[in-house]
Amino acid sequence: MGEKLKIGVLGSGSGSNAQSIVDAIAADTLDAKVVCVLTDVEDARILERAAKHGIPARYISGAPYKTKLEGEAEQEYIRVLKAHGVNCVVLAGFMRIVKSAMLAAFPNRVLNIHPALLPAFPGVASWKQALEYGTRVAGCTVHFVDENTDTGPIIVQRAVPVEPGDTPETLHARIQVEEHKAYPEALRLLAGDRLRIVGRRVEIHPAQ
Ligand code: GRF
């Protein structure tokens, strides 16, 4: 097994996925450490959650861009992540597309969670897209991040039913319950050195 996972979380919102990872570590079901939390939203709740757990956390503006992390801001994110010894970048509700410099700085070590069963419904508010499309099943995907949006090799997927009377909010809440299992599960596999990327596919190897 390699070096212990030192996770840097990037998030823009509530941070419930970051919380699920912190909780899994505290419960000894994930051998890793969250060493820093970075956000591009000054008053994001993820900052409060980090503070509560004594995790170093910072706001770093993504300006001048709105939907991507590039240029000087990207370099600053990379610098801070490296300064904390991060070897695994976890995107958890980070509302920007990360670009090649970040991927090159952490090769095959940038993960994302997407609130749909990819390749269905990439992009934003995927639970709403699923509801409007009329699918019977929705879910979430944890994947390695590649150069494109929501296209990287898939590590874990978890499905939920779409129930009659669902609103975007009720469906998203049901998906989030599964997200909070899926991210720790994917990180457990990574921490155990059990993942091999073979083309588009991720092989899961038995525990040693
Ligand atoms: C999650 O639904 C995630 O799949 C999406 O953004 C949301 C983030 O939620 N990318 P949280 O900030 O982790 O609570």
Short mmCIF file of C-alpha atoms in Angstrom, two decimals, residues 21-194:
data_model
loop_
_atom_site.label_atom_id
_atom_site.label_comp_id
_atom_site.label_asym_id
_atom_site.label_seq_id
_atom_site.Cartn_x
_atom_site.Cartn_y
_atom_site.Cartn_z
CA ILE A 21 -15.70 11.79 4.55
CA VAL A 22 -14.66 13.37 7.86
CA ASP A 23 -17.23 11.17 9.64
CA ALA A 24 -15.96 8.00 7.94
CA ILE A 25 -12.41 8.82 9.03
CA ALA A 26 -13.58 9.50 12.60
CA ALA A 27 -15.48 6.19 12.60
CA ASP A 28 -12.30 4.39 11.48
CA THR A 29 -13.92 3.12 8.31
CA LEU A 30 -11.61 5.19 6.10
CA ASP A 31 -7.86 5.37 6.59
CA ALA A 32 -7.14 8.92 5.41
CA LYS A 33 -6.85 12.47 6.65
CA VAL A 34 -8.59 15.61 5.42
CA VAL A 35 -5.71 18.08 5.56
CA CYS A 36 -7.40 21.14 4.08
CA VAL A 37 -10.64 22.50 2.70
CA LEU A 38 -10.71 25.19 0.02
CA THR A 39 -13.71 27.07 -1.30
CA ASP A 40 -14.40 29.64 -3.98
CA VAL A 41 -17.46 30.95 -2.09
CA GLU A 42 -16.60 33.29 0.77
CA ASP A 43 -19.46 32.31 3.08
CA ALA A 44 -19.86 28.65 2.10
CA ARG A 45 -21.09 26.43 4.92
CA ILE A 46 -18.26 23.99 4.19
CA LEU A 47 -15.95 26.49 5.97
CA GLU A 48 -17.95 26.20 9.19
CA ARG A 49 -17.89 22.44 9.02
CA ALA A 50 -14.11 22.44 8.55
CA ALA A 51 -13.62 24.84 11.46
CA LYS A 52 -15.72 22.61 13.69
CA HIS A 53 -13.33 19.75 13.01
CA GLY A 54 -10.16 21.84 13.26
CA ILE A 55 -9.37 21.36 9.56
CA PRO A 56 -7.46 24.25 7.96
CA ALA A 57 -9.87 25.94 5.55
CA ARG A 58 -9.63 28.91 3.23
CA TYR A 59 -11.58 30.91 0.73
CA ILE A 60 -9.64 31.46 -2.49
CA SER A 61 -11.38 33.45 -5.18
CA GLY A 62 -11.70 31.86 -8.60
CA ALA A 63 -11.98 35.26 -10.33
CA PRO A 64 -11.94 36.40 -13.05
CA TYR A 65 -13.61 33.18 -14.18
CA LYS A 66 -17.05 32.05 -13.00
CA THR A 67 -17.32 28.41 -13.97
CA LYS A 68 -13.74 27.19 -14.31
CA LEU A 69 -10.56 27.17 -12.25
CA GLU A 70 -7.75 28.41 -14.40
CA GLY A 71 -4.80 30.79 -14.49
CA GLU A 72 -3.55 32.49 -11.31
CA ALA A 73 -6.41 31.25 -9.14
CA GLU A 74 -5.73 27.69 -10.21
CA GLN A 75 -2.02 28.11 -9.40
CA GLU A 76 -2.92 29.42 -5.95
CA TYR A 77 -5.18 26.44 -5.27
CA ILE A 78 -2.40 24.07 -6.35
CA ARG A 79 0.17 25.91 -4.23
CA VAL A 80 -1.99 25.73 -1.09
CA LEU A 81 -2.92 22.07 -1.67
CA LYS A 82 0.76 21.16 -2.10
CA ALA A 83 1.72 23.22 0.97
CA HIS A 84 -0.66 21.03 3.01
CA GLY A 85 0.88 17.86 1.58
CA VAL A 86 -2.29 16.88 -0.28
CA ASN A 87 -2.00 13.77 -2.44
CA CYS A 88 -5.69 13.42 -3.30
CA VAL A 89 -8.03 16.21 -4.40
CA VAL A 90 -11.70 15.62 -3.65
CA LEU A 91 -14.19 17.79 -5.51
CA ALA A 92 -17.35 17.87 -3.41
CA GLY A 93 -19.87 20.32 -4.77
CA PHE A 94 -17.12 22.51 -6.28
CA MET A 95 -18.95 24.55 -8.90
CA ARG A 96 -16.00 25.03 -11.26
CA ILE A 97 -14.41 22.89 -13.91
CA VAL A 98 -10.84 22.08 -12.98
CA LYS A 99 -8.35 22.29 -15.82
CA SER A 100 -5.17 20.58 -16.93
CA ALA A 101 -2.74 22.24 -14.49
CA MET A 102 -4.62 20.79 -11.49
CA LEU A 103 -4.86 17.37 -13.15
CA ALA A 104 -1.13 17.45 -13.96
CA ALA A 105 -0.30 18.44 -10.37
CA PHE A 106 -2.27 15.45 -8.99
CA PRO A 107 -2.22 12.77 -11.71
CA ASN A 108 -5.11 10.28 -11.33
CA ARG A 109 -5.74 11.74 -7.90
CA VAL A 110 -8.56 14.19 -8.56
CA LEU A 111 -12.01 12.77 -7.80
CA ASN A 112 -15.48 14.20 -8.24
CA ILE A 113 -18.99 13.29 -7.18
CA HIS A 114 -21.82 13.87 -9.60
CA PRO A 115 -25.50 13.64 -8.63
CA ALA A 116 -26.56 11.37 -11.52
CA LEU A 117 -25.77 7.98 -12.97
CA LEU A 118 -23.22 9.10 -15.56
CA PRO A 119 -23.09 9.26 -18.50
CA ALA A 120 -26.71 10.34 -18.07
CA PHE A 121 -27.29 13.96 -17.11
CA PRO A 122 -23.86 15.58 -16.92
CA GLY A 123 -23.70 19.27 -16.02
CA VAL A 124 -25.71 21.16 -13.41
CA ALA A 125 -28.79 20.24 -11.31
CA SER A 126 -28.72 16.67 -12.66
CA TRP A 127 -31.41 15.49 -10.25
CA LYS A 128 -33.73 18.05 -11.86
CA GLN A 129 -32.75 16.87 -15.31
CA ALA A 130 -33.56 13.26 -14.31
CA LEU A 131 -36.93 14.28 -12.89
CA GLU A 132 -37.87 16.31 -15.94
CA TYR A 133 -36.76 13.52 -18.25
CA GLY A 134 -38.94 11.04 -16.35
CA THR A 135 -36.35 8.42 -15.42
CA ARG A 136 -37.45 5.79 -12.88
CA VAL A 137 -33.99 5.57 -11.36
CA ALA A 138 -31.56 8.31 -10.40
CA GLY A 139 -28.35 8.21 -8.42
CA CYS A 140 -24.79 9.39 -8.05
CA THR A 141 -21.35 8.69 -9.47
CA VAL A 142 -17.87 9.08 -8.03
CA HIS A 143 -15.29 9.27 -10.80
CA PHE A 144 -11.75 10.26 -11.58
CA VAL A 145 -11.63 13.67 -13.18
CA ASP A 146 -10.27 13.97 -16.70
CA GLU A 147 -9.95 16.84 -19.16
CA ASN A 148 -13.66 16.95 -19.96
CA THR A 149 -16.74 17.55 -17.83
CA ASP A 150 -18.19 14.56 -15.92
CA THR A 151 -16.52 12.06 -18.27
CA GLY A 152 -13.70 10.49 -16.23
CA PRO A 153 -13.42 6.77 -15.34
CA ILE A 154 -16.15 5.69 -12.94
CA ILE A 155 -15.26 4.33 -9.49
CA VAL A 156 -18.59 3.95 -7.65
CA GLN A 157 -22.25 4.44 -8.57
CA ARG A 158 -25.28 4.18 -6.32
CA ALA A 159 -28.86 4.23 -7.54
CA VAL A 160 -32.08 5.52 -5.95
CA PRO A 161 -35.67 5.22 -7.15
CA VAL A 162 -37.53 8.24 -8.42
CA GLU A 163 -40.79 8.24 -6.43
CA PRO A 164 -44.19 9.52 -7.53
CA GLY A 165 -44.61 13.08 -6.28
CA ASP A 166 -40.87 13.74 -6.07
CA THR A 167 -39.78 17.35 -6.31
CA PRO A 168 -36.21 18.32 -7.27
CA GLU A 169 -35.57 18.81 -3.55
CA THR A 170 -36.87 15.42 -2.38
CA LEU A 171 -35.02 13.59 -5.14
CA HIS A 172 -31.78 15.45 -4.46
CA ALA A 173 -32.10 14.66 -0.74
CA ARG A 174 -32.51 10.93 -1.55
CA ILE A 175 -29.49 11.05 -3.86
CA GLN A 176 -27.42 12.81 -1.20
CA VAL A 177 -28.02 9.99 1.28
CA GLU A 178 -26.30 7.69 -1.24
CA GLU A 179 -23.58 10.24 -2.04
CA HIS A 180 -22.59 10.15 1.61
CA LYS A 181 -21.94 6.42 1.27
CA ALA A 182 -20.44 6.54 -2.22
CA TYR A 183 -17.64 9.04 -1.58
CA PRO A 184 -16.23 7.28 1.50
CA GLU A 185 -16.54 3.96 -0.37
CA ALA A 186 -14.56 5.26 -3.38
CA LEU A 187 -11.91 6.77 -1.12
CA ARG A 188 -11.66 3.51 0.83
CA LEU A 189 -10.88 1.71 -2.43
CA LEU A 190 -8.31 4.34 -3.36
CA ALA A 191 -6.74 4.30 0.11
CA GLY A 192 -6.46 0.52 -0.10
CA ASP A 193 -4.64 0.84 -3.45
CA ARG A 194 -7.36 -1.26 -5.04
#
